[in-house]
Amino acid sequence: AGGIAVFLVNVGNALGIGVAGLFGAVYFATFLISNVVTNNAAAALIFPIAMDAAEQTGTDITLMSYCIMLGASASFMSPFGYTTNIMVYGPGGYKYKDFLIMGTPMQIVLWVLSVALLAQTAASSSPTWYIGWIATFVVLVVVAIASISSDLGGSLCKRLVTRKKKDNGGDDVASTASE
């Protein structure tokens, strides 16, 4: 564990971005393990390594625990990392490639966002560190509401067109859509 911790510290330092490099390396190692084994096992495996790395660099162990928690819970790239992924894998007719295609972008966004917020929190000496977390939450809610609204609007239009088509006895959809 000590050797791996030294390796993670060296990787974090090699990136030249301070504590963000260490958080990024620990998060990366955690989510790689989490995509192969369950999230609980990944957290249990990486915890002593990450705590050793945090002690070597003087990083807050609470923030390092958050980093492990976020990395272990982010198993989007594999059907084997989380129970619900396995539950939909077979019955949904998904392939491993589907998890890679859809999960990789989500994994990268969560990785960058988590590391940025943790590093910002570690660098902040004032008690206003929560402002970044709240701002990120607000952006997430706005994007989610916009996405849901556009989906609801599109499906509502489809239902109206289908209903008009049925009412007109199967007339041309283009004429009903323009009304």
CSV table of C-alpha atoms in Angstrom, one decimal:
chain,number,residue,atom,x,y,z
A,1,ALA,CA,0.0,0.0,0.0
A,2,GLY,CA,2.9,2.3,0.8
A,3,GLY,CA,4.5,1.8,-2.6
A,4,ILE,CA,1.2,2.5,-4.4
A,5,ALA,CA,0.6,5.6,-2.3
A,6,VAL,CA,4.1,6.9,-3.2
A,7,PHE,CA,3.3,6.2,-6.9
A,8,LEU,CA,0.0,8.2,-6.6
A,9,VAL,CA,1.8,11.1,-4.9
A,10,ASN,CA,4.4,11.1,-7.7
A,11,VAL,CA,1.8,11.1,-10.4
A,12,GLY,CA,0.0,13.9,-8.7
A,13,ASN,CA,3.2,15.9,-8.4
A,14,ALA,CA,4.2,15.1,-12.0
A,15,LEU,CA,1.0,16.8,-13.2
A,16,GLY,CA,2.2,20.0,-11.6
A,17,ILE,CA,-1.3,21.1,-10.4
A,18,GLY,CA,-0.8,20.5,-6.7
A,19,VAL,CA,-3.4,18.7,-4.7
A,20,ALA,CA,-5.7,18.5,-7.7
A,21,GLY,CA,-3.2,16.1,-9.3
A,22,LEU,CA,-3.3,13.8,-6.2
A,23,PHE,CA,-7.1,13.9,-6.1
A,24,GLY,CA,-7.2,13.2,-9.8
A,25,ALA,CA,-4.8,10.2,-9.5
A,26,VAL,CA,-6.7,8.8,-6.5
A,27,TYR,CA,-10.1,9.3,-8.2
A,28,PHE,CA,-8.8,7.7,-11.4
A,29,ALA,CA,-7.5,4.6,-9.5
A,30,THR,CA,-10.7,4.3,-7.6
A,31,PHE,CA,-13.0,4.5,-10.5
A,32,LEU,CA,-10.9,2.0,-12.5
A,33,ILE,CA,-11.1,-0.5,-9.6
A,34,SER,CA,-14.9,0.3,-9.2
A,35,ASN,CA,-15.6,-0.7,-12.8
A,36,VAL,CA,-14.2,-4.1,-12.2
A,37,VAL,CA,-15.4,-4.9,-8.7
A,38,THR,CA,-18.2,-3.4,-6.6
A,39,ASN,CA,-18.0,0.1,-5.3
A,40,ASN,CA,-17.7,-1.0,-1.7
A,41,ALA,CA,-14.8,-3.3,-2.6
A,42,ALA,CA,-13.1,-0.5,-4.5
A,43,ALA,CA,-13.4,1.9,-1.6
A,44,ALA,CA,-12.1,-0.7,0.8
A,45,LEU,CA,-9.1,-1.5,-1.4
A,46,ILE,CA,-8.1,2.1,-2.2
A,47,PHE,CA,-8.8,3.6,1.3
A,48,PRO,CA,-5.5,2.8,3.0
A,49,ILE,CA,-3.5,3.7,0.0
A,50,ALA,CA,-5.2,7.1,-0.4
A,51,MET,CA,-5.0,7.9,3.3
A,52,ASP,CA,-1.2,7.2,3.2
A,53,ALA,CA,-0.9,9.5,0.1
A,54,ALA,CA,-2.9,12.2,1.9
A,55,GLU,CA,-0.6,11.9,5.0
A,56,GLN,CA,2.5,12.1,2.8
A,57,THR,CA,1.3,15.3,1.2
A,58,GLY,CA,-0.5,16.9,4.1
A,59,THR,CA,-3.9,16.8,2.3
A,60,ASP,CA,-7.0,16.9,4.3
A,61,ILE,CA,-8.1,13.2,4.9
A,62,THR,CA,-11.8,14.2,4.9
A,63,LEU,CA,-11.5,15.6,1.4
A,64,MET,CA,-9.5,12.4,0.4
A,65,SER,CA,-12.4,10.3,1.8
A,66,TYR,CA,-14.8,12.3,-0.3
A,67,CYS,CA,-12.6,11.7,-3.4
A,68,ILE,CA,-12.7,7.9,-2.7
A,69,MET,CA,-16.5,8.0,-2.1
A,70,LEU,CA,-17.1,9.9,-5.4
A,71,GLY,CA,-14.7,7.7,-7.4
A,72,ALA,CA,-16.1,4.4,-6.0
A,73,SER,CA,-19.6,5.4,-6.7
A,74,ALA,CA,-18.9,6.3,-10.4
A,75,SER,CA,-19.0,3.0,-12.2
A,76,PHE,CA,-20.6,4.0,-15.4
A,77,MET,CA,-18.3,2.4,-17.8
A,78,SER,CA,-18.9,-1.3,-16.9
A,79,PRO,CA,-21.9,-3.4,-16.3
A,80,PHE,CA,-20.1,-5.1,-13.4
A,81,GLY,CA,-19.3,-2.2,-11.2
A,82,TYR,CA,-22.7,-1.6,-9.7
A,83,THR,CA,-25.7,-3.9,-9.0
A,84,THR,CA,-28.2,-1.9,-11.0
A,85,ASN,CA,-25.9,-2.0,-14.0
A,86,ILE,CA,-25.9,-5.8,-13.8
A,87,MET,CA,-29.7,-5.8,-13.4
A,88,VAL,CA,-30.3,-4.0,-16.7
A,89,TYR,CA,-27.4,-5.6,-18.6
A,90,GLY,CA,-29.0,-8.9,-19.6
A,91,PRO,CA,-32.8,-8.0,-19.8
A,92,GLY,CA,-32.1,-4.7,-21.5
A,93,GLY,CA,-30.1,-6.4,-24.3
A,94,TYR,CA,-27.1,-4.1,-23.6
A,95,LYS,CA,-23.6,-4.9,-24.7
A,96,TYR,CA,-20.4,-4.0,-22.8
A,97,LYS,CA,-19.7,-1.5,-25.6
A,98,ASP,CA,-23.0,0.4,-24.7
A,99,PHE,CA,-21.7,1.0,-21.2
A,100,LEU,CA,-18.4,2.3,-22.6
A,101,ILE,CA,-20.0,4.6,-25.1
A,102,MET,CA,-22.5,6.1,-22.6
A,103,GLY,CA,-20.5,5.8,-19.5
A,104,THR,CA,-17.1,7.2,-20.6
A,105,PRO,CA,-18.4,10.8,-21.1
A,106,MET,CA,-20.2,10.8,-17.8
A,107,GLN,CA,-17.2,9.4,-16.1
A,108,ILE,CA,-14.9,12.1,-17.5
A,109,VAL,CA,-17.3,14.9,-16.6
A,110,LEU,CA,-17.7,13.6,-13.0
A,111,TRP,CA,-14.0,13.1,-12.7
A,112,VAL,CA,-13.1,16.6,-13.7
A,113,LEU,CA,-15.9,18.2,-11.7
A,114,SER,CA,-15.2,16.2,-8.6
A,115,VAL,CA,-11.4,16.9,-8.7
A,116,ALA,CA,-12.0,20.6,-9.4
A,117,LEU,CA,-14.4,21.0,-6.5
A,118,LEU,CA,-12.2,19.0,-4.1
A,119,ALA,CA,-9.1,21.0,-5.1
A,120,GLN,CA,-11.0,24.3,-4.8
A,121,THR,CA,-12.2,23.2,-1.3
A,122,ALA,CA,-8.7,22.2,-0.3
A,123,ALA,CA,-7.2,25.5,-1.5
A,124,SER,CA,-9.9,27.6,0.1
A,125,SER,CA,-8.9,28.8,3.6
A,126,SER,CA,-12.1,30.8,4.1
A,127,PRO,CA,-15.4,29.4,5.2
A,128,THR,CA,-17.0,30.2,1.8
A,129,TRP,CA,-15.8,27.0,0.1
A,130,TYR,CA,-19.5,25.9,-0.1
A,131,ILE,CA,-20.2,28.5,-2.7
A,132,GLY,CA,-18.5,26.5,-5.4
A,133,TRP,CA,-20.5,23.4,-4.4
A,134,ILE,CA,-23.8,25.3,-4.4
A,135,ALA,CA,-23.1,27.0,-7.8
A,136,THR,CA,-22.3,23.6,-9.3
A,137,PHE,CA,-25.5,22.2,-7.9
A,138,VAL,CA,-27.5,25.1,-9.3
A,139,VAL,CA,-26.0,24.5,-12.8
A,140,LEU,CA,-26.8,20.8,-12.6
A,141,VAL,CA,-30.4,21.5,-11.7
A,142,VAL,CA,-30.8,24.1,-14.5
A,143,VAL,CA,-29.4,21.7,-17.0
A,144,ALA,CA,-31.5,18.8,-15.8
A,145,ILE,CA,-34.7,20.9,-15.9
A,146,ALA,CA,-33.9,22.2,-19.4
A,147,SER,CA,-33.3,18.7,-20.5
A,148,ILE,CA,-36.5,17.3,-19.0
A,149,SER,CA,-38.5,20.2,-20.4
A,150,SER,CA,-37.2,19.7,-23.9
A,151,ASP,CA,-37.9,16.0,-23.6
A,152,LEU,CA,-41.4,16.6,-22.3
A,153,GLY,CA,-42.1,19.2,-25.0
A,154,GLY,CA,-41.0,16.8,-27.8
A,155,SER,CA,-43.0,13.9,-26.5
A,156,LEU,CA,-46.1,16.1,-26.1
A,157,CYS,CA,-45.8,17.3,-29.7
A,158,LYS,CA,-45.6,13.7,-30.8
A,159,ARG,CA,-48.6,12.7,-28.8
A,160,LEU,CA,-50.7,15.6,-30.2
A,161,VAL,CA,-49.7,14.7,-33.8
A,162,THR,CA,-50.5,11.1,-33.2
A,163,ARG,CA,-53.9,12.0,-31.6
A,164,LYS,CA,-54.8,14.3,-34.5
A,165,LYS,CA,-53.7,11.6,-37.0
A,166,LYS,CA,-56.1,9.1,-35.3
A,167,ASP,CA,-58.9,11.7,-35.2
A,168,ASN,CA,-58.5,12.5,-38.9
A,169,GLY,CA,-58.6,8.8,-39.8
A,170,GLY,CA,-55.0,8.6,-40.8
A,171,ASP,CA,-54.7,11.8,-42.9
A,172,ASP,CA,-51.3,13.2,-43.7
A,173,VAL,CA,-49.2,13.8,-40.6
A,174,ALA,CA,-47.5,16.9,-42.2
A,175,SER,CA,-50.8,18.7,-42.6
A,176,THR,CA,-51.8,18.1,-39.0
A,177,ALA,CA,-48.4,19.1,-37.7
A,178,SER,CA,-48.6,22.5,-39.4
A,179,GLU,CA,-52.0,23.3,-37.8
